[in-house]
Each structure stands twice: as structure tokens, then as C-alpha cells.
């Protein structure tokens, strides 16, 4: 799988509910610059959980050299980077669990795109009632200001969020209306075909070819 394909898999995994071995994020973004130190998480998810806003960062690695170089990045120091929870995602078998830094999770993606958690809180529990207790040891000291800056920059790309939401809802209603029209027309065509079938069959029924009468048959 390509880096872009893995980033898309990471976004989908971030919003997957905990019951399906995901983090249940409400919002997931990919490859957004944070504005500090060149940090650009391959995917980041935000989840409003009670009084705490949880963030989950997924770093995609397509080569072992890229994985080992990650530790040298300045924003990997405690309190500098984003992500209350952090994971590496890679093609199946590329990174071993024993090679992953402390408190980082590990996600393998097979050739069919299935994501399997080998390390991290979601690898240990899919029970929402115990997830917080299981997840606590995996938490990082994060730069919340950097995360807020990222969200503001993303929102700034949208001129008027309420207007965009209204436009999308209107488009969805129009789509539903057109689908109903198409379905009604399909039903009408199906009915007309059924009504026409007996007529077509009677017209296309082959007639027996008259036998030639020979003198011997008289």
C-alpha cells in the first residue's frame, strides 16, 4: 500500500468505535501542518470525552529507515508533540512490536486494507467500560496549544462552517429527491416491460413452416 492509502486507512481507523477496536474520534484529519517545528502528523483524531479532549496521532511508515529516523524529530521530546495517544501504522510485518518506543501503539495493515492493533490501548480492550483504565498507561505529555492551533487553521479553510453545513444538507436532500425520482422511473419501466412481454412473445412466436407436398404423399 502507498503512503496516501495508509493515511486514508488511518483516518478511517481513528473514527472507528472502540467496540470495533478503534478510538472513536469525532473528527479525523490527515497530513496537516501544525505550525511548529515542522510537525505534520500523517493522521490525527480528536474526541471529546467528558471534560477531556483526547487526541490520537497516527504516524504512517512505509520503510524501516523512515521508522528509525522518526525518533530524531525534535517534536518527539516529551511535551513537544501532538497526541495524547500515539501509534505507528505500517504494512503488515514491517515493524516489530519490540521495536516500538514506550507508550506507542502499533497498527499493521494487510494487503486487503484490514487494520490490526498489536500495541496500544485498543489492542488490549474493546470494552468501553474499561477502556479509560486500560488506556491511561499509554498517554503522552502533549502540546495542547499546538493541537488547538491546528484545529483553528483547519477551520479557517472553511469560510462559514454553518453555511457549509447548510449547503451539504441541501445537497443531500436534493440527492434523496433525485434518487426517489429515479427509483419511481425504474419501477415504471419495469411495469411497462412486464405489460409488453406477452405482446412481444406472441409476435415473435415462430410459425410452423408448411411442408411441401410430394406426389408420393398424395
mmCIF file of C-alpha atoms in Angstrom, residues 9 24-25 45 48 58 64 78 89-91 101 116 119 127 129 133 136 141 147 168 180 182 199-200 207 218:
data_model
loop_
_atom_site.group_PDB
_atom_site.id
_atom_site.type_symbol
_atom_site.label_atom_id
_atom_site.label_comp_id
_atom_site.label_asym_id
_atom_site.label_seq_id
_atom_site.Cartn_x
_atom_site.Cartn_y
_atom_site.Cartn_z
ATOM 1 C CA UNK A 9 -6.776 3.841 6.405
ATOM 2 C CA UNK A 24 -13.986 6.553 18.349
ATOM 3 C CA UNK A 25 -12.738 10.007 17.347
ATOM 4 C CA UNK A 45 -8.127 12.355 15.529
ATOM 5 C CA UNK A 48 -14.482 14.971 23.188
ATOM 6 C CA UNK A 58 -1.001 8.010 13.776
ATOM 7 C CA UNK A 64 12.154 0.797 8.198
ATOM 8 C CA UNK A 78 8.091 14.963 25.933
ATOM 9 C CA UNK A 89 0.938 2.310 11.245
ATOM 10 C CA UNK A 90 2.775 0.221 8.669
ATOM 11 C CA UNK A 91 2.295 -2.595 6.165
ATOM 12 C CA UNK A 101 9.081 3.188 21.564
ATOM 13 C CA UNK A 116 -4.932 -4.869 13.243
ATOM 14 C CA UNK A 119 0.117 -2.492 20.653
ATOM 15 C CA UNK A 127 -14.865 -2.788 26.244
ATOM 16 C CA UNK A 129 -16.428 0.472 30.345
ATOM 17 C CA UNK A 133 -8.336 2.446 32.759
ATOM 18 C CA UNK A 136 -4.137 5.557 30.944
ATOM 19 C CA UNK A 141 2.501 14.536 27.628
ATOM 20 C CA UNK A 147 -3.293 20.888 18.697
ATOM 21 C CA UNK A 168 -24.303 19.976 2.381
ATOM 22 C CA UNK A 180 -36.727 8.783 -5.401
ATOM 23 C CA UNK A 182 -35.017 7.516 -10.451
ATOM 24 C CA UNK A 199 -47.445 -8.971 -26.864
ATOM 25 C CA UNK A 200 -43.797 -9.347 -27.862
ATOM 26 C CA UNK A 207 -44.918 -20.265 -37.206
ATOM 27 C CA UNK A 218 -50.990 -37.917 -52.052
#
